[in-house]
Each structure stands twice: as C-alpha cells, then as structure tokens.
mmCIF file of C-alpha atoms in Angstrom:
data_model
loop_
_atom_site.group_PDB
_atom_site.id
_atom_site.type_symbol
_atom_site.label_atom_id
_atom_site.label_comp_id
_atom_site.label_asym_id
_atom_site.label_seq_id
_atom_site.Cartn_x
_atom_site.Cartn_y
_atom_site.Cartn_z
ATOM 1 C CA UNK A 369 -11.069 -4.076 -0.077
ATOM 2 C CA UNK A 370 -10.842 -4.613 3.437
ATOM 3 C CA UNK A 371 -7.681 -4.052 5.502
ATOM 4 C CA UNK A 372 -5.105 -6.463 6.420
ATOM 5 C CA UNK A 373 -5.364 -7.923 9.478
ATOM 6 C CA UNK A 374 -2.983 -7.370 12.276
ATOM 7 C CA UNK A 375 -3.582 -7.778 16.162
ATOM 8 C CA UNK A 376 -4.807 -4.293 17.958
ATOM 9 C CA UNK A 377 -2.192 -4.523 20.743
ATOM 10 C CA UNK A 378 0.568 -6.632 21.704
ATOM 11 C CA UNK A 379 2.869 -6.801 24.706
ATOM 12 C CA UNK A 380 6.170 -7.498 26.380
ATOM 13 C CA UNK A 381 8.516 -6.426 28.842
ATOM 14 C CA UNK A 382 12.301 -4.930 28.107
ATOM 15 C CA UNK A 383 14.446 -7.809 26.786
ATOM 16 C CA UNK A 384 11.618 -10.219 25.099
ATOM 17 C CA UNK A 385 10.162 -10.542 21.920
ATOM 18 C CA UNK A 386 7.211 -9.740 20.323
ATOM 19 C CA UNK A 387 6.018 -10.866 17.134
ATOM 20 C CA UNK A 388 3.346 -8.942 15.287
ATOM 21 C CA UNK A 389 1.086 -11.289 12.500
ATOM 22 C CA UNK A 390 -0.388 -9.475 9.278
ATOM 23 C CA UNK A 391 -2.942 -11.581 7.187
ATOM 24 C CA UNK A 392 -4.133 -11.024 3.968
ATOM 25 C CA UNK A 393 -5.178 -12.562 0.930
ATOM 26 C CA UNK A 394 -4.026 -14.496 -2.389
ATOM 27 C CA UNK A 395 -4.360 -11.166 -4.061
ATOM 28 C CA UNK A 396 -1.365 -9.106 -1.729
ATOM 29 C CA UNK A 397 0.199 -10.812 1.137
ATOM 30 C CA UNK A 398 0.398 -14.150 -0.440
ATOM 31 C CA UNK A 399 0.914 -13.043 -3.585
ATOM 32 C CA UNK A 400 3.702 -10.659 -3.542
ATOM 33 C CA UNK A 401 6.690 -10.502 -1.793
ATOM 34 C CA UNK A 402 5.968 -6.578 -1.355
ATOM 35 C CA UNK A 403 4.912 -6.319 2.238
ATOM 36 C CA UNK A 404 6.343 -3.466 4.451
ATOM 37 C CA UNK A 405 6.174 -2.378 8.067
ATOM 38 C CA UNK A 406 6.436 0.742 9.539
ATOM 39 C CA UNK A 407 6.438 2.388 13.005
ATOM 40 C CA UNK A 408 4.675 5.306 13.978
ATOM 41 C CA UNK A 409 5.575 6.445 17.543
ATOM 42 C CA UNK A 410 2.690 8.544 19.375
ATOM 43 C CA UNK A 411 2.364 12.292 17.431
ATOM 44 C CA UNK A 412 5.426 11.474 14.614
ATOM 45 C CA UNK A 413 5.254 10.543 11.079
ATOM 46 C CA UNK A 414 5.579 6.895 10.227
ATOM 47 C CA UNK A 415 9.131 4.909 9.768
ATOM 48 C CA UNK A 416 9.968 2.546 7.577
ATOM 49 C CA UNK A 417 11.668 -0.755 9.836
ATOM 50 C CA UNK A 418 11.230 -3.527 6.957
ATOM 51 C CA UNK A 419 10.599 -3.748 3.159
ATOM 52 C CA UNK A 420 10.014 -6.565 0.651
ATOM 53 C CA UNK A 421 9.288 -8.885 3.436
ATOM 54 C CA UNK A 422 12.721 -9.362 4.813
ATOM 55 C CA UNK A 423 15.047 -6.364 3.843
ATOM 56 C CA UNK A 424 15.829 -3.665 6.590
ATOM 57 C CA UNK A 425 16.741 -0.203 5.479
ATOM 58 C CA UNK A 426 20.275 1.078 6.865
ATOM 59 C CA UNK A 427 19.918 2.181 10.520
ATOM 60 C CA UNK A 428 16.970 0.164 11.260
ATOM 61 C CA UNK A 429 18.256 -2.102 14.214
ATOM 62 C CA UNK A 430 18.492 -6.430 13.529
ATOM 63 C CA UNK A 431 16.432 -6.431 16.442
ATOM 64 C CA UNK A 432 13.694 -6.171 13.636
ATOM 65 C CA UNK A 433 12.918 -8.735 11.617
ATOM 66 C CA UNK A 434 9.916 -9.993 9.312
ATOM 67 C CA UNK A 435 8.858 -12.979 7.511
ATOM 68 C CA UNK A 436 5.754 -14.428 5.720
ATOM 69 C CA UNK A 437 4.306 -17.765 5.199
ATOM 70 C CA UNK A 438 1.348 -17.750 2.729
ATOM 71 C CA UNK A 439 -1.124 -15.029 3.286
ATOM 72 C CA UNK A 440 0.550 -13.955 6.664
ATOM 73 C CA UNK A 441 3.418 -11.476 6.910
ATOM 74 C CA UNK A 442 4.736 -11.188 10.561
ATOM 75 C CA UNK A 443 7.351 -8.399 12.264
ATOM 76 C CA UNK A 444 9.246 -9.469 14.953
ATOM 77 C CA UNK A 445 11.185 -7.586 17.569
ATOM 78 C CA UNK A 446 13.325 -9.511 19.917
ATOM 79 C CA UNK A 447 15.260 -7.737 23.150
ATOM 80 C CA UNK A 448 12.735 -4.888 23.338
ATOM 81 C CA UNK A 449 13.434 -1.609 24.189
ATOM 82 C CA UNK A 450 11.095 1.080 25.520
ATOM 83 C CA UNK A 451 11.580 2.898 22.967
ATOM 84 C CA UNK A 452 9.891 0.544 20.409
ATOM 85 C CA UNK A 453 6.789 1.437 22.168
ATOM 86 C CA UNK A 454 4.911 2.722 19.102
ATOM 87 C CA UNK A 455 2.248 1.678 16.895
ATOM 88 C CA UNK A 456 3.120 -0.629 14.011
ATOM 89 C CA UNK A 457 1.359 -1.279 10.228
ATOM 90 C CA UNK A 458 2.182 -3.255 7.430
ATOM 91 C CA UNK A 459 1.337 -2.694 4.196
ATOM 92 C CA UNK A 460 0.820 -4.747 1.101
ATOM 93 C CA UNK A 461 0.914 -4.709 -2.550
ATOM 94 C CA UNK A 462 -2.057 -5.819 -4.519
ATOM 95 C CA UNK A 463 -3.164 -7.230 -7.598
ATOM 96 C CA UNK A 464 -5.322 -4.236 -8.203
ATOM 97 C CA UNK A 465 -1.883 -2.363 -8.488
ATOM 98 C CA UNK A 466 -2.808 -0.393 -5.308
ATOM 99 C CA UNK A 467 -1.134 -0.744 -1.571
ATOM 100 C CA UNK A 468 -3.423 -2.267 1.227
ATOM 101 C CA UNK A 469 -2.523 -0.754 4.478
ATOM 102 C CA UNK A 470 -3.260 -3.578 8.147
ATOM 103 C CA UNK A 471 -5.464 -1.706 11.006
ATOM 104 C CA UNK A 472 -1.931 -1.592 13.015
ATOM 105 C CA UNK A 473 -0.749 -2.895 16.193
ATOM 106 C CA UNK A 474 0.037 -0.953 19.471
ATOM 107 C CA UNK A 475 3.027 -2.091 21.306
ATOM 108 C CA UNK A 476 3.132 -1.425 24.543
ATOM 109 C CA UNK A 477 6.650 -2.625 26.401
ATOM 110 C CA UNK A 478 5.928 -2.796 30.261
ATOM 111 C CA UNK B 604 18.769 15.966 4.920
ATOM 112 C CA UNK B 605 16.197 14.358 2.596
ATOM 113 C CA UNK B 606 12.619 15.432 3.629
ATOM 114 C CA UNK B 607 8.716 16.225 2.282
ATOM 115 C CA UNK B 608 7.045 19.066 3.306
ATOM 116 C CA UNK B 609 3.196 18.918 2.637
ATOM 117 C CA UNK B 610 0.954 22.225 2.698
ATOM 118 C CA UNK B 611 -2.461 22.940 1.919
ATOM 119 C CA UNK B 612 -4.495 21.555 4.400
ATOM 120 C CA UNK B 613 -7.126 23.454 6.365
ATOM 121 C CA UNK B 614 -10.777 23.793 6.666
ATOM 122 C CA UNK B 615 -13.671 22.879 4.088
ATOM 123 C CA UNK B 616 -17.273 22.398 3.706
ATOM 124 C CA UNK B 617 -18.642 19.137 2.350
ATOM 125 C CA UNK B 618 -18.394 19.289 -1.341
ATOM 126 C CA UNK B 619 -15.580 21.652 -1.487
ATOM 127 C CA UNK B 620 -12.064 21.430 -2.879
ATOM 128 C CA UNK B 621 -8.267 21.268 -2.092
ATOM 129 C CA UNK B 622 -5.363 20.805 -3.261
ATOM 130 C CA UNK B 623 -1.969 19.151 -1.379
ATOM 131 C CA UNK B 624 1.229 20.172 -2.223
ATOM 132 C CA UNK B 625 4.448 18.163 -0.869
ATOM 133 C CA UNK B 626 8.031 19.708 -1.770
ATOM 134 C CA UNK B 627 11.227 17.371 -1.863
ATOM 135 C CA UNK B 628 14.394 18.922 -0.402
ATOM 136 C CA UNK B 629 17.573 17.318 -0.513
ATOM 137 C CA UNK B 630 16.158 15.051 -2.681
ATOM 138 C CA UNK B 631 15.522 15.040 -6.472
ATOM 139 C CA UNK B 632 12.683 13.594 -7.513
ATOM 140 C CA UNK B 633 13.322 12.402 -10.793
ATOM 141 C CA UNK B 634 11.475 9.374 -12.170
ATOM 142 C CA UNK B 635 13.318 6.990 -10.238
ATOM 143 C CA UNK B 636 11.066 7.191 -7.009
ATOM 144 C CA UNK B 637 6.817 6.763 -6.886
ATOM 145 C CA UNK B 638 5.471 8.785 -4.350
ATOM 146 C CA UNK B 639 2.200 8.168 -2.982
ATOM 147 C CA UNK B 640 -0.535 10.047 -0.743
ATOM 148 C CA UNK B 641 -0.938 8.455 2.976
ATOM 149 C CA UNK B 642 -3.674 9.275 4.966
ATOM 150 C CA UNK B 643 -4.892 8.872 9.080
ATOM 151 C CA UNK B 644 -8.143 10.167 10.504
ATOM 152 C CA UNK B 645 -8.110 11.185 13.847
ATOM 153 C CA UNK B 646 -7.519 8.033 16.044
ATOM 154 C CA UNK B 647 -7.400 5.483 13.457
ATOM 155 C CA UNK B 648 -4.907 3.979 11.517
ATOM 156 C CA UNK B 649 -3.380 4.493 8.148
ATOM 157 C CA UNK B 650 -5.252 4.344 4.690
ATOM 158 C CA UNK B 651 -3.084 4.578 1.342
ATOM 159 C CA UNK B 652 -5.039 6.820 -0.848
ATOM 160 C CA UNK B 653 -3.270 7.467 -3.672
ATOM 161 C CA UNK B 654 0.135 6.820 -5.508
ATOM 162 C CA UNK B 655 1.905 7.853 -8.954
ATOM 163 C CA UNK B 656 4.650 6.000 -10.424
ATOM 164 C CA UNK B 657 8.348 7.634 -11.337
ATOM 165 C CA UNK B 658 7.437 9.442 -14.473
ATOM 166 C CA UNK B 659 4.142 9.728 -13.885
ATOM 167 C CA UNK B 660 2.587 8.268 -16.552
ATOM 168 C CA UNK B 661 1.039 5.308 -13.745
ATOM 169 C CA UNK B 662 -1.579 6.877 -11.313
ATOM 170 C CA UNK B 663 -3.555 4.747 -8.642
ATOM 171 C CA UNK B 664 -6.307 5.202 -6.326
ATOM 172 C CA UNK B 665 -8.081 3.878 -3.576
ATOM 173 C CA UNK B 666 -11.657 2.728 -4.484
ATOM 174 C CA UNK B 667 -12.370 5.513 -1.540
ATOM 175 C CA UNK B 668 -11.330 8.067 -3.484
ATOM 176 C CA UNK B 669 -11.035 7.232 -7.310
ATOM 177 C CA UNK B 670 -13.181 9.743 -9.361
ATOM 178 C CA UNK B 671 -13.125 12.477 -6.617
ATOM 179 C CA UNK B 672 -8.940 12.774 -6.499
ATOM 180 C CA UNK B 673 -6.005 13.786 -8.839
ATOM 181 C CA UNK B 674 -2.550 12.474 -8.223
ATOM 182 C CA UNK B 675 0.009 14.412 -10.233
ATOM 183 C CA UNK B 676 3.960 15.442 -10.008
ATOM 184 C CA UNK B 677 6.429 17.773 -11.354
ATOM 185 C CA UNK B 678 9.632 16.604 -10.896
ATOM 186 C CA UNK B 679 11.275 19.671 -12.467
ATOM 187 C CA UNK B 680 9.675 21.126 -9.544
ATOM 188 C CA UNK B 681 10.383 18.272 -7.233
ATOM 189 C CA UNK B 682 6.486 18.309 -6.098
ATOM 190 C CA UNK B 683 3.911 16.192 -5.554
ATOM 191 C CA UNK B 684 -0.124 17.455 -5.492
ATOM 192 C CA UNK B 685 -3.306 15.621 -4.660
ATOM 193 C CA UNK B 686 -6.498 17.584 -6.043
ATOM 194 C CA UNK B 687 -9.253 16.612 -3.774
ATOM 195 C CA UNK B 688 -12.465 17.194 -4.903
ATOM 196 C CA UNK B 689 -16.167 16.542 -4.024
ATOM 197 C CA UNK B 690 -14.970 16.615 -0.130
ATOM 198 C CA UNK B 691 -16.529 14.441 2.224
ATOM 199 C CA UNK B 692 -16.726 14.688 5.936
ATOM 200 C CA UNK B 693 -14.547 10.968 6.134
ATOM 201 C CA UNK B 694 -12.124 12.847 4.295
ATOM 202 C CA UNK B 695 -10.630 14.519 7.119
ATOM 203 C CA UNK B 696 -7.491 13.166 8.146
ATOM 204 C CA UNK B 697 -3.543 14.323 8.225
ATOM 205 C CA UNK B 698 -2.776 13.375 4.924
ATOM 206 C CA UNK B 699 1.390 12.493 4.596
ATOM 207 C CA UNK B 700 2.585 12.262 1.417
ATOM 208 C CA UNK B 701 5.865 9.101 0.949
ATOM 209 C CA UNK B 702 8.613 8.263 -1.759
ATOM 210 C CA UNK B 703 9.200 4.945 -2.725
ATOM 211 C CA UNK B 704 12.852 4.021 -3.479
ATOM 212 C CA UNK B 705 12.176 2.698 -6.748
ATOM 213 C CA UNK B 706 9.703 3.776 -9.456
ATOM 214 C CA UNK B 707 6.755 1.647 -8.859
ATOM 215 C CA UNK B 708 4.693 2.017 -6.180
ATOM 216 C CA UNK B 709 5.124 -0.231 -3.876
ATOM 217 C CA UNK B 710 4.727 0.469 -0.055
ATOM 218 C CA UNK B 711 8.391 0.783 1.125
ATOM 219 C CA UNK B 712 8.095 4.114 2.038
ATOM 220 C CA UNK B 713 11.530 5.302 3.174
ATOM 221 C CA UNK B 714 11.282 8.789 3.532
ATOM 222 C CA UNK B 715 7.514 10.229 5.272
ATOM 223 C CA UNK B 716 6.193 14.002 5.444
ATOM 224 C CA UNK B 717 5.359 14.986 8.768
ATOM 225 C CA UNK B 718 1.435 15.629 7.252
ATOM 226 C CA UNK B 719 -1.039 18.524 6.734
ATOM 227 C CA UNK B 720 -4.287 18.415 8.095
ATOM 228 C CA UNK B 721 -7.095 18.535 6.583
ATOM 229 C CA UNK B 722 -10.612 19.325 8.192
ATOM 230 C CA UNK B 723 -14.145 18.400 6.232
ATOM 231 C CA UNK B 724 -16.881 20.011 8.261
ATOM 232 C CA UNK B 725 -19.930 22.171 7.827
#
C-alpha cells in the first residue's frame, strides 16, 4: 500500500498560514474519521498536534487545526511561529486494520 | 512524567535477529492503550510497522514486515517487544515505539519513545 500523499515542503512567513493537504483513498482517509498529524522537529521524536481528524490533545496550541473532505485530510496552522518549523505527517487508519503513514511535509517559516 | 524508553538496537548482518524492548514509566500499561512500533530510515519519513491492541490478543503488521516480525506486550511488566527476524538491509531505521490512548490501534499516538537504532549491514 502506498503512502498517503502530502506535499514535500510548504512555506510561510511568521504570522500566516499554512495549510498542509493529505490524500488517500476510500479504504483510510475517506473512510475513517481516524486521521492524525504529528510534528517531528529536526533530531526529536514525533508529537502528536491533532487526532480523529479534528480533536487537539491538551497543550497543543488552536493555532492547529485539521479537517477532511473525502479522501483528503488537511492540517492547518494559522499565525506561524518559528518554532513550528518542523516536519509534519499524517497518518491514517485502514481497512486492512493497519495505520498508513503520508511521506510528510517540511515547513519551513521564513 | 509519562515516557517509553526503547533498547536493543545496534548492529546486524543481513539475516540476523533482534529484539526491541520499550519500558513505560509513569505510565501503566494496562489493556486500555495499543501500542505500536514506528519506524524512520535515515532521511526519510515515517513507516508504521507494527501495532498490538490493549490486551494483546489483536496484532498487526505492515505487509513490509509480516512473517519476519513479532509484536508482543507484557503489561505486568509494562513492556512492549518487537522480534525482528530474517533482517534486511531496508530494515535499518530508528525504530520508536507509541501508545495509543485507547485500546485499538489507531494512529493517535500521544506519547513517542525517543527511538533505538538499528543498523542492517554486512
């Protein structure tokens, strides 16, 4: 099974926002309402930032948000931060009861 | 403070063996949380490899490496293991091992290892 799609890099300068797209297939994305997204700054362990689509773990910031429409989550950040500079995957349920990582997304905030 | 600490990464030849241990502290297992195996070869991104529901009676693979690893727990022991076997060079990657906050796996990993590497190489 291939991964789920996701830009390689993204961009945006302090204040803006950035949304980062995930696509899948009828079989995970657009099937379940179990996507996830999580942040790996450069040498550290991944983070969780969203869960189920739209639910944000205590002491995640509202600056994150994510949604989906059919097959395509999407994580957005609005009034970056240079600290969100980091690398970003979601991740997916699927109907072969295993998870389905994207190829991630480097944000880079100029 | 809740974290996982993986061990038993290191060096192996192709076909070889090894097994991953991640510890819970400040944390009870208990069958209330899946945990799953995470991995990330050098420069690349990161591959879910294997998972195991709360009580561990639910095991799941990748198709990468289903027949060559063993997910298992002991949550008397609050640990996690991953028996890898039949090694293969794309094998090598920091493998982090994650906790689910319910008892299915399901991706919403809320509390990461910081990894053990492991090295496949003749």
């Amino acid at each position: 099974q291939s991964d789920l799609t996701q830009p390689p890099s993204v961009s945006g300068s302090p204040g803006q926002s950035v949304t980062i797209s995930c696509t899948g297939t009828s079989s995970d994305v657009g099937y379940y309402n179990r996507v996830s997204w999580h942040q790996q700054p450069p040498g550290a362990a991944p983070k969780l930032l969203i869960y189920e689509v739209t639910s944000r773990p205590s002491g995640v910031p509202d600056r994150f948000s994510g949604s989906k429409s059919g097959n395509t989550a999407s994580l957005t950040i609005s009034g970056l931060q240079p600290e969100d500079e980091a690398d970003y995957y979601c991740v997916s349920y699927t109907n072969n009861t295993t998870l389905i990582f994207g190829g991630g997304t480097k944000l880079t905030v100029l | 403070e809740v974290e996982l600490l993986e061990s038993g990464g290191g060096l192996v030849q192709p076909g070889g063996s090894l097994r991953l241990t991640c510890v819970a502290s400040g944390l009870t297992f208990s069958n209330r949380y899946a945990l799953s195996w995470v991995r990330q070869a050098p420069g690349k991104g990161l591959e879910w490899v294997s998972g195991i529901s709360g009580s561990g009676g639910g095991t799941y693979y990748s198709d990468s490496v289903e027949g060559r690893f063993i997910i298992s727990r002991d949550n008397s022991k609050n640990t996690l293991y991953l028996q890898m076997n039949s090694l293969r060079v794309e094998d090598t990657a920091v493998y982090y091992c994650a906790k689910d906050p319910a008892p299915r796996v399901r991706g919403a990993f809320d509390i990461w290892g910081q990894g053990t590497k492991v090295t496949v190489s003749s």
